[in-house]
């Protein structure tokens, strides 16, 4: 049920959607969002309040860092009582990382936080930004008859699909369908109507929404490939202050079985580095008991990431280490689903 008395805060961080073409030079330049309605006149027909906050210096999403995630959390916390939902306009390249991080940093949401953007600038005639923005806004104010938000979680809306943010990855740099959620069903699909899968959407628990700001970026990602060298692995494991590694393995969690490889991984685990096994495949899950190589990794202390995306796994490690948890506490929390990011039993955040 669309609430025409609702209000939405639109937060512009930067990215393609906020660009327009200079009529003189043809070059793209940032749009002043005070004039957004000139490029998206349909907004006036939505009949609910839309306020806009822009980053003081809009950034390309390639320049997104944990400090910017903290800025987004701060904006949402400061304005949380004032709005029914929040839309974050974001560049596509790191949108899945930001959505994943925010899913952990915004605990027990009762209101939608939806990230969207576009593949073509809002000033282009064929832009996909208008439809993405308008539908995301409608979803942000959709409520049931009791006044509860339909989608009280962090999501990405793109090309007619609403996806859980921490289950989403960018899959295409040229097509309007830029994102997909391979290991979790779509939360809603926008056609002539918006069809919600209410049974798949997170529901708020008891207690207030919590806003977290602690992140520790001392983690890294290692993607295995045929020919990866011992020197490369050792150099990575020797990074000062390194606390966690996302190990992107083959298939169902497989890796080389040579002693040189296993010994390097074992040495890192014995130093206290948390190593999480995620698959390089777009869909599917790590099953470390399925093949010998996975069992070997498990025996030396590597954790299964199950069907978690790389984006969710790395931001989850940042979140947990940022809270000053011990190594064992981090291992325990990585085995839980904190925000619907993986298909295992649920847990609690710190």
XYZ file of C-alpha atoms in Angstrom:
350
model
C 0.000 0.000 0.000
C 1.569 3.271 -1.156
C 1.602 5.857 1.637
C 1.132 9.321 0.125
C 1.890 10.934 3.489
C 5.294 9.272 3.589
C 8.703 10.849 3.181
C 11.962 9.554 1.729
C 15.515 10.793 2.104
C 17.514 10.524 -1.109
C 21.278 10.352 -0.490
C 23.515 10.998 -3.487
C 27.069 9.670 -3.144
C 28.139 9.997 -6.759
C 28.233 7.672 -9.741
C 26.906 7.521 -13.267
C 23.293 8.250 -12.382
C 24.196 11.764 -11.243
C 25.826 12.863 -14.497
C 24.418 15.084 -17.228
C 25.783 16.096 -20.607
C 27.174 19.589 -21.115
C 25.188 20.931 -24.070
C 28.200 22.889 -25.325
C 31.062 20.402 -25.035
C 29.207 17.093 -24.845
C 31.249 16.152 -21.779
C 29.606 14.611 -18.738
C 29.433 16.678 -15.575
C 27.832 16.154 -12.138
C 24.191 17.151 -11.728
C 23.168 19.559 -9.002
C 20.482 17.427 -7.381
C 18.529 20.497 -6.372
C 17.385 20.414 -9.988
C 16.668 16.674 -10.137
C 12.996 17.215 -10.948
C 13.989 18.904 -14.223
C 15.463 15.601 -15.412
C 12.960 13.335 -13.690
C 9.687 15.329 -13.801
C 7.794 12.138 -12.901
C 8.924 12.639 -9.293
C 6.281 15.344 -8.865
C 3.584 12.755 -9.501
C 4.668 10.497 -6.649
C 2.842 12.738 -4.181
C 5.044 12.046 -1.205
C 7.895 14.068 0.256
C 11.387 13.555 -1.171
C 14.337 15.349 0.417
C 17.870 15.185 -0.931
C 21.294 15.123 0.719
C 24.434 15.075 -1.392
C 27.936 14.120 -0.368
C 29.849 17.392 -0.166
C 32.238 15.984 -2.743
C 30.457 13.272 -4.787
C 32.749 10.374 -5.590
C 33.130 7.759 -8.261
C 32.208 4.437 -6.656
C 35.740 3.206 -7.347
C 36.783 5.608 -4.587
C 34.363 4.154 -2.025
C 36.052 3.383 1.315
C 34.916 2.335 4.811
C 34.953 5.963 5.968
C 32.271 6.727 3.389
C 30.167 3.840 4.676
C 30.392 5.414 8.107
C 29.234 8.725 6.608
C 26.184 6.968 5.148
C 25.351 5.341 8.481
C 25.672 8.705 10.211
C 23.301 10.375 7.730
C 20.757 7.592 8.161
C 21.017 7.612 11.956
C 20.646 11.404 12.145
C 17.536 11.275 9.971
C 16.071 7.913 10.930
C 13.077 9.247 12.907
C 12.194 11.732 10.163
C 11.736 9.492 7.118
C 9.932 6.327 6.127
C 12.706 5.098 3.873
C 16.128 5.889 2.461
C 17.431 5.735 -1.108
C 21.186 5.773 -1.729
C 22.246 6.738 -5.247
C 25.558 4.996 -5.785
C 27.931 4.068 -8.578
C 27.561 0.482 -9.717
C 31.162 -0.714 -9.436
C 31.211 -1.017 -5.632
C 27.484 -0.925 -4.920
C 27.392 -4.568 -3.782
C 30.251 -3.925 -1.330
C 28.469 -0.892 0.110
C 25.148 -2.721 0.383
C 26.876 -5.617 2.147
C 28.693 -3.358 4.595
C 25.546 -1.385 5.405
C 23.596 -4.598 6.019
C 25.889 -5.267 8.996
C 26.264 -1.663 10.130
C 22.491 -1.013 10.210
C 21.196 -3.590 12.652
C 17.525 -4.456 13.100
C 16.202 -2.057 10.481
C 12.503 -1.238 10.503
C 12.704 0.911 7.370
C 13.994 0.296 3.828
C 17.494 1.339 2.788
C 17.686 0.850 -0.979
C 20.761 1.391 -3.137
C 20.274 2.093 -6.805
C 21.996 3.801 -9.714
C 22.266 3.451 -13.455
C 24.398 2.331 -16.342
C 23.626 5.490 -18.310
C 23.632 9.026 -16.837
C 20.317 10.559 -15.791
C 20.776 13.207 -18.489
C 20.854 10.661 -21.324
C 17.604 10.056 -23.196
C 17.927 6.264 -22.879
C 18.942 6.330 -19.236
C 17.926 3.443 -17.021
C 18.308 5.758 -14.033
C 14.781 7.181 -14.118
C 13.018 3.842 -13.832
C 15.454 2.561 -11.222
C 15.013 5.679 -9.100
C 11.229 6.006 -9.397
C 10.533 2.371 -8.561
C 13.046 2.354 -5.702
C 11.241 5.367 -4.254
C 7.876 3.614 -4.483
C 9.274 0.530 -2.751
C 10.766 2.714 -0.012
C 7.311 3.902 1.064
C 5.321 0.710 0.500
C 3.713 -0.470 3.752
C 1.203 -3.024 4.950
C -2.147 -2.080 6.497
C -0.554 -1.857 9.930
C 1.943 0.727 8.674
C 4.949 -1.590 8.613
C 7.469 -1.247 5.799
C 7.332 -4.030 3.237
C 11.119 -4.199 2.946
C 12.876 -3.327 6.234
C 16.377 -4.278 5.097
C 19.285 -3.081 2.954
C 18.561 -3.845 -0.709
C 19.720 -3.121 -4.213
C 17.106 -2.248 -6.826
C 18.184 -2.504 -10.440
C 16.456 -3.286 -13.740
C 13.098 -4.220 -12.195
C 14.598 -6.483 -9.502
C 14.792 -5.876 -5.755
C 17.585 -7.959 -4.233
C 18.974 -8.430 -0.744
C 22.016 -6.171 -0.722
C 24.446 -8.636 0.819
C 23.445 -11.367 -1.647
C 24.078 -9.270 -4.738
C 27.010 -8.982 -7.139
C 27.636 -6.866 -10.205
C 27.577 -9.156 -13.239
C 27.662 -6.876 -16.279
C 29.432 -3.623 -17.129
C 27.475 -2.923 -20.315
C 23.968 -4.318 -19.878
C 21.144 -2.590 -17.995
C 20.812 -5.785 -15.945
C 23.983 -5.050 -14.030
C 23.291 -7.059 -10.851
C 22.030 -10.438 -9.834
C 21.422 -12.413 -6.656
C 22.440 -15.946 -7.529
C 22.165 -17.666 -4.162
C 19.050 -16.007 -2.769
C 15.705 -15.418 -4.489
C 14.604 -11.998 -5.702
C 12.704 -10.070 -2.994
C 10.420 -8.243 -5.411
C 9.952 -7.788 -9.135
C 8.557 -4.654 -10.729
C 6.353 -5.159 -13.752
C 2.931 -3.638 -14.219
C 2.746 -4.162 -10.449
C 5.432 -4.618 -7.817
C 5.207 -8.235 -6.645
C 6.814 -8.833 -3.254
C 7.989 -12.179 -1.898
C 7.103 -11.295 1.681
C 8.217 -14.638 3.103
C 11.779 -13.995 1.903
C 12.177 -10.516 3.371
C 13.886 -9.948 6.735
C 11.611 -8.892 9.582
C 12.795 -6.583 12.375
C 13.304 -8.158 15.750
C 12.506 -6.741 19.137
C 14.387 -3.663 20.257
C 15.603 -0.551 18.465
C 17.624 -0.169 15.309
C 21.348 -0.023 16.064
C 23.875 1.970 14.087
C 27.439 0.628 13.974
C 30.555 2.547 12.982
C 33.380 0.141 13.790
C 35.208 -1.391 10.844
C 38.719 -2.808 10.571
C 40.059 -2.823 6.990
C 43.003 -5.140 7.760
C 41.640 -7.900 5.546
C 42.353 -8.972 1.993
C 41.113 -11.194 -0.839
C 43.164 -13.891 -2.554
C 41.800 -15.339 -5.768
C 43.333 -18.688 -6.674
C 44.437 -19.363 -10.234
C 46.505 -22.086 -11.894
C 50.120 -21.014 -11.466
C 49.734 -18.943 -8.315
C 53.141 -18.981 -6.674
C 54.343 -19.644 -3.156
C 56.061 -16.244 -3.189
C 52.769 -14.490 -3.991
C 50.971 -16.278 -1.176
C 53.736 -15.694 1.369
C 53.965 -12.019 0.470
C 50.218 -11.617 0.999
C 50.275 -13.513 4.293
C 53.085 -11.213 5.471
C 51.107 -7.968 5.112
C 51.570 -6.028 8.384
C 48.543 -6.153 10.737
C 46.658 -8.568 8.449
C 43.789 -10.202 10.358
C 41.609 -11.915 7.781
C 41.684 -13.381 4.284
C 38.848 -14.219 1.910
C 40.177 -17.127 -0.142
C 38.366 -17.406 -3.471
C 38.656 -21.084 -4.359
C 37.508 -23.242 -7.246
C 34.080 -24.841 -7.515
C 32.720 -26.145 -4.235
C 35.688 -24.832 -2.250
C 38.606 -26.648 -3.823
C 42.252 -25.574 -3.815
C 45.694 -27.018 -4.614
C 46.608 -30.044 -2.506
C 50.377 -29.628 -2.715
C 52.250 -29.422 0.572
C 53.720 -26.023 -0.375
C 50.222 -24.522 -0.605
C 48.740 -26.187 2.462
C 51.787 -25.336 4.586
C 51.553 -21.630 3.732
C 47.828 -21.574 4.550
C 48.443 -23.499 7.778
C 51.208 -21.110 8.855
C 48.876 -18.136 8.334
C 46.081 -19.807 10.309
C 48.490 -20.624 13.134
C 49.512 -16.942 13.254
C 45.871 -16.145 14.003
C 44.789 -14.968 10.557
C 41.153 -15.896 9.891
C 40.810 -17.500 6.451
C 37.350 -17.855 4.903
C 36.730 -20.081 1.896
C 34.309 -18.702 -0.723
C 33.752 -19.968 -4.239
C 34.822 -18.113 -7.378
C 31.614 -19.325 -9.051
C 28.772 -16.867 -9.466
C 26.329 -19.310 -7.862
C 26.599 -22.318 -5.612
C 28.097 -22.959 -2.220
C 31.350 -24.050 -0.635
C 31.093 -27.670 0.550
C 34.358 -28.433 2.291
C 33.379 -32.021 3.113
C 32.655 -32.842 -0.523
C 36.190 -33.206 -1.902
C 39.557 -34.056 -0.397
C 41.042 -30.628 -1.053
C 38.226 -28.931 0.853
C 38.637 -31.337 3.759
C 42.353 -30.540 3.891
C 41.610 -26.822 4.147
C 39.076 -27.463 6.884
C 41.582 -29.550 8.857
C 44.116 -26.711 8.949
C 41.563 -24.182 10.203
C 40.022 -22.601 7.093
C 36.373 -21.613 7.595
C 33.602 -22.275 5.103
C 31.935 -19.195 3.646
C 29.055 -21.401 2.457
C 27.160 -19.440 -0.237
C 28.323 -15.985 0.874
C 29.422 -13.540 -1.810
C 32.964 -12.201 -1.697
C 31.518 -8.715 -1.099
C 29.577 -9.869 1.954
C 32.393 -12.014 3.332
C 35.026 -9.280 3.240
C 32.781 -6.586 4.738
C 31.582 -9.018 7.416
C 35.193 -9.614 8.470
C 35.783 -5.851 8.589
C 32.682 -5.468 10.745
C 33.600 -8.215 13.203
C 37.240 -7.229 13.581
C 36.142 -3.620 13.978
C 34.282 -4.612 17.136
C 37.472 -5.843 18.756
C 36.386 -9.463 18.929
C 38.883 -12.180 19.689
C 39.966 -14.597 16.987
C 37.670 -17.292 18.355
C 34.740 -14.882 18.574
C 35.254 -13.850 14.946
C 35.396 -17.497 13.890
C 32.161 -18.143 15.781
C 30.354 -15.165 14.235
C 31.536 -16.053 10.715
C 29.669 -19.342 11.169
C 26.416 -17.445 11.740
C 24.143 -15.495 9.427
C 24.033 -11.983 10.872
C 21.952 -10.210 8.221
C 20.707 -12.919 5.899
C 24.031 -12.974 4.059
C 24.429 -16.737 3.995
C 22.323 -19.866 4.171
C 23.114 -21.024 7.690
C 21.432 -20.512 11.044
C 20.897 -16.978 12.325
C 22.977 -15.152 14.900
C 23.328 -11.877 16.752
C 25.559 -8.918 16.045
C 27.873 -7.145 18.440
